[in-house]
XYZ file of C-alpha atoms in Angstrom:
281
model
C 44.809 93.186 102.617
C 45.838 89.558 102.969
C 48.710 87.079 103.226
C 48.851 86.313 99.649
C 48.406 89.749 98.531
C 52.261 90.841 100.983
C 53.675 87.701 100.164
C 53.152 88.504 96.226
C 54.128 91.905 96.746
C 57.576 90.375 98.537
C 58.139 88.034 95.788
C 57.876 90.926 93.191
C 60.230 92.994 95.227
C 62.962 90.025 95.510
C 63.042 88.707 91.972
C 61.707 92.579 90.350
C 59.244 90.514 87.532
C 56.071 89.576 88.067
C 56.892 86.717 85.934
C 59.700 85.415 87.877
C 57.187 86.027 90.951
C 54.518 83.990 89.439
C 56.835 81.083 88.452
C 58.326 81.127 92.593
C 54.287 81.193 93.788
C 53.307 78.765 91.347
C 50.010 81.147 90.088
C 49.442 83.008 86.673
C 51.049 86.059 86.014
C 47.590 87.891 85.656
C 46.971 86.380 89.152
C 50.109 88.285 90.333
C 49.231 91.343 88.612
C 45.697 91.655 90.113
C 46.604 91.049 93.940
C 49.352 93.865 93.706
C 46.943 95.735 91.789
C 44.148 95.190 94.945
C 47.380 95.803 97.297
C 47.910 99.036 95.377
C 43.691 100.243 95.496
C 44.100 99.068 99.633
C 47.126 101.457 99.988
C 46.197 103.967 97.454
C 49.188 104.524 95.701
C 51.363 102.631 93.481
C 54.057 100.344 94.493
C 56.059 98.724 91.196
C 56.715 100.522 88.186
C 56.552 97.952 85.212
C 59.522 98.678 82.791
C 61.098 96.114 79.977
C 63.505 94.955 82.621
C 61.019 94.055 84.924
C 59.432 95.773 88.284
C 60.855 98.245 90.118
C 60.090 99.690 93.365
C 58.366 103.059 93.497
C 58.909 105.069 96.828
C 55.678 104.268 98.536
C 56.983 100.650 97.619
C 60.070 101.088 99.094
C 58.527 102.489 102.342
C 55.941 99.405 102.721
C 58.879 96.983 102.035
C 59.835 98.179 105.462
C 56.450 96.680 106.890
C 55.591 94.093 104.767
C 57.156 91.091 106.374
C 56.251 92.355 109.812
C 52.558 92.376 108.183
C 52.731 88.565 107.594
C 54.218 87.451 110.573
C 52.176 89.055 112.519
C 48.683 88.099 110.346
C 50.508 84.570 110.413
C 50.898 84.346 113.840
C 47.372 85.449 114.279
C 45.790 83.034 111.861
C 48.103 80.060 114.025
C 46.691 81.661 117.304
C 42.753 81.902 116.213
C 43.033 78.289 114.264
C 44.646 76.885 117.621
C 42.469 73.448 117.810
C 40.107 73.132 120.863
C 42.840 70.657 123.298
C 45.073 73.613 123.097
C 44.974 76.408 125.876
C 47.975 78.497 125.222
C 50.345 78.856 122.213
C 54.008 80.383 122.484
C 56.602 81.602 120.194
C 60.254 80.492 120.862
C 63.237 82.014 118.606
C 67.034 81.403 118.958
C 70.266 81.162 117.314
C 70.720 77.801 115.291
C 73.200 76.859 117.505
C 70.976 76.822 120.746
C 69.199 74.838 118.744
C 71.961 72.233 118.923
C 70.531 69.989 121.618
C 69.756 72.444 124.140
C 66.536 74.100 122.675
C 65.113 70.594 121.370
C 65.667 69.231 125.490
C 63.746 72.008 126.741
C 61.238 71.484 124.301
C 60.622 67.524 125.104
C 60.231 68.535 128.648
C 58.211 71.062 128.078
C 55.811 68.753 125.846
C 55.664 66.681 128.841
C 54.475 69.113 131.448
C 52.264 71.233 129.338
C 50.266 68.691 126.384
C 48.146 71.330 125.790
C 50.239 74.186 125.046
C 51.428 74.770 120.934
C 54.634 76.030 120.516
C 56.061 77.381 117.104
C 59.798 76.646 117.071
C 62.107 79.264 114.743
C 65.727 80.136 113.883
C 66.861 83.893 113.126
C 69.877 86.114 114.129
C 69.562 88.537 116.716
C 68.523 91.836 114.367
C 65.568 89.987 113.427
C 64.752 88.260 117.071
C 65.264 91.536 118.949
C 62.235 93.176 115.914
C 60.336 90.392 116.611
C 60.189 90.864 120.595
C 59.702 94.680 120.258
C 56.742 94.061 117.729
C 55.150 91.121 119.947
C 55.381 88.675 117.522
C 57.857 86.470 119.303
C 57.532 85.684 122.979
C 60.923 84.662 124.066
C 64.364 84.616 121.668
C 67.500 83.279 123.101
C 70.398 84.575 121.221
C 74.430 85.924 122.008
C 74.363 89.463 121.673
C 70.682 91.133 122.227
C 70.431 94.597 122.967
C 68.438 96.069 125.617
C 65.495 97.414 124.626
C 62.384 99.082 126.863
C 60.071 96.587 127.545
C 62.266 93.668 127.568
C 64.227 91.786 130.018
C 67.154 90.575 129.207
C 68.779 87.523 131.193
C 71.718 85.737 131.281
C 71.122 82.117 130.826
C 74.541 80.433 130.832
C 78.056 80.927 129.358
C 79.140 78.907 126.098
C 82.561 77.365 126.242
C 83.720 77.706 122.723
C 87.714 75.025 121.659
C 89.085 74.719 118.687
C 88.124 71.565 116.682
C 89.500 69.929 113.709
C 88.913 66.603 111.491
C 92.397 66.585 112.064
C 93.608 64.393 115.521
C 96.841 65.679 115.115
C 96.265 69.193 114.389
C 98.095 71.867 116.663
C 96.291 75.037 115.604
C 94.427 77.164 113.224
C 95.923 76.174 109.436
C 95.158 76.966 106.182
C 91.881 74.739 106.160
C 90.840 77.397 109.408
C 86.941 78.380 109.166
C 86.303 81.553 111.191
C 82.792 81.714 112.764
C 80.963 84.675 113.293
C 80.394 84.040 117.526
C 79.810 88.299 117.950
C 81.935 90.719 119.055
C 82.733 89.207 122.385
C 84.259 86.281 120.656
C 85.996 88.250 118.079
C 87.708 90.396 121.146
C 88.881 86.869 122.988
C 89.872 85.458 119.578
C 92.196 88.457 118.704
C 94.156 88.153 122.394
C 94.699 84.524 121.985
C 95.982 84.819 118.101
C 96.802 88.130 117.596
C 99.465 87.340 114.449
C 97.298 84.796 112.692
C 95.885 86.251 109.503
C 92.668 87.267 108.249
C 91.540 83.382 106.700
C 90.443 82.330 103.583
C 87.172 81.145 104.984
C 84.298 82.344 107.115
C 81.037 81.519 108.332
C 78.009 83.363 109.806
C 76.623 80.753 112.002
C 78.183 77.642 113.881
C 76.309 74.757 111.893
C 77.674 76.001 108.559
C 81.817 76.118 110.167
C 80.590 72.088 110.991
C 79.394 71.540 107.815
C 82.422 72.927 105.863
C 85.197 70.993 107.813
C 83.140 67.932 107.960
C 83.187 67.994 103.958
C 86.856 69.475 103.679
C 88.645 68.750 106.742
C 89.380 71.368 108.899
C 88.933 73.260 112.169
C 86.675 75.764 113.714
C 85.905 76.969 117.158
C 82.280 75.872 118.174
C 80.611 75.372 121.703
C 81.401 72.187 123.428
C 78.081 71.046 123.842
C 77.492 71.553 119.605
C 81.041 69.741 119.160
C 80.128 66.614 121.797
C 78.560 63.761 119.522
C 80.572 64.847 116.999
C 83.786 63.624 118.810
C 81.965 60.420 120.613
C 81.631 59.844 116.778
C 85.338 60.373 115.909
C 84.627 63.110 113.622
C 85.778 65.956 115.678
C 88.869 66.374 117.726
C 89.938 68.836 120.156
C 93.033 70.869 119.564
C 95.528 70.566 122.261
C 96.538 74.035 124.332
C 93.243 75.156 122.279
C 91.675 78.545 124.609
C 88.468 78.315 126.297
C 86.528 81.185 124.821
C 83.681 82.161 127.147
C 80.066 82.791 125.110
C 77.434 84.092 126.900
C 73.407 82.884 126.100
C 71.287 85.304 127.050
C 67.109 84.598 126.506
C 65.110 87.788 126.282
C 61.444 88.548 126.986
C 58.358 91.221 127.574
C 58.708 92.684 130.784
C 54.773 92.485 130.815
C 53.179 89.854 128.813
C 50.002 88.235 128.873
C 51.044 84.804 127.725
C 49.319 82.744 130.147
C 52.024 79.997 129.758
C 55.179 82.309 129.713
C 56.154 82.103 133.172
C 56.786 78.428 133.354
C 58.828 78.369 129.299
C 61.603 80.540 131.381
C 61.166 78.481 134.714
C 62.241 75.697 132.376
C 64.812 76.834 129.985
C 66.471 78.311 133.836
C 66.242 75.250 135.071
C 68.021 73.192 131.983
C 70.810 76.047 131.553
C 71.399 75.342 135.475
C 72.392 72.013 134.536
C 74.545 72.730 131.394
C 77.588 74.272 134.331
């Protein structure tokens, strides 16, 4: 079993042709059909059934679906680790929210560089379902995210609290209009957001991370609530304004890690992002 053999079989599974799967890896068809085939004689049992519609999954296929992408990230990882060039001693796995990746990941990461030159570190966005999988599998050494959930093994810390205002393109905006984007900050910011404007109705537009509420009003005008460090160069560039009487919604960044770890570098990543989230009160 290799990478190209699970990342044909996921490419089958999320377009259900091999055709379609051929065209998205840029190989034959009969190329596609012999590595699931070889998947199929590793596994020993069949995972598509090939129909005029396409490729469906069978039930063993349904049941390695559920490992599959853990299967590459972890041979992935592995392949990065072993292929590490001599100058390297260490590599490390860091994982957050997009929006901690709004200045204050890329900071920690410069200084970082500049303590430890010969340490690789693989940068990488995902939401906290997929972070928290990642710790508990060990393929990710430390995620920093809004709402983890403990887990044995794993410490969870509080890094610093998020102060999340109301913005709009708008410098004389008073509130959440029609033009409103509602982004998805977790449940804690849902709970605040309900006390402060319990009789405004359910808007017309939403948006799963931060960087996509920005990118919306930016386009269209608007406002959205976003975390003051995110929303700073946006107003030293006029962009963005701060509604007035807006509420301070408190958003707490948490980073969590292996209790017991044998990353020989670990120890001084969370010294650092501490000492950076010190600085952001």
């Amino acid at each position: 079993m290799d990478t190209d053999q699970i990342r044909t079989f996921l490419a089958v599974a999320a377009y259900g042709s091999f055709l379609e799967a051929a065209e998205r890896l840029h190989v034959t068809q009969s190329t596609v059909s012999a590595r699931i085939q070889r998947l199929e004689a590793d596994l020993g049992n069949r995972l598509f059934v090939r129909n005029r519609s396409g490729a469906s999954l069978t039930a063993a296929g349904r049941r390695f679906l559920r490992h599959a992408k853990s299967l590459l990230l972890t041979l992935e990882q592995a392949r990065h680790d072993v292929g590490l060039p001599s100058r390297f001693r260490a590599s490390i796995t860091v994982g957050a929210r997009i929006a901690l990746w709004e200045g204050f990941l890329p900071q920690w990461l410069g200084r970082f560089r500049a303590s430890a030159p010969d340490v690789s570190v693989r940068s990488e966005i995902g939401f906290e379902e997929d972070l928290m999988r990642r710790l508990v599998e060990g393929t990710l050494d430390v995620g920093l995210m809004y709402t983890p959930r403990h887990s044995p093994g794993l410490v969870v810390e509080r890094l610093f609290d998020e102060t999340l205002v109301l913005y709009d393109t708008d410098p004389g905006a008073t509130g959440p209009g029609e033009d409103y984007v509602h982004v998805d900050w977790g449940p804690a910011f849902h709970a605040q957001h309900a006390q402060h404007y319990p009789d405004v109705e359910r808007p017309a537009l939403h948006a799963n991370i931060g960087w996509l509420g920005v990118q919306i009003i930016l386009c269209n005008g608007g406002s959205c609530f976003l975390p003051e460090r995110m929303a700073r160069p946006l107003i030293e560039a006029g962009r963005l304004f701060p509604v007035p009487g807006s509420p301070r919604l408190s958003l707490p960044a948490y980073m969590v890690f292996p209790r017991d770890s044998e990353s020989p570098v670990l120890s001084q990543v969370l010294d650092g992002l501490r000492a950076l989230a010190a600085e952001q009160g």
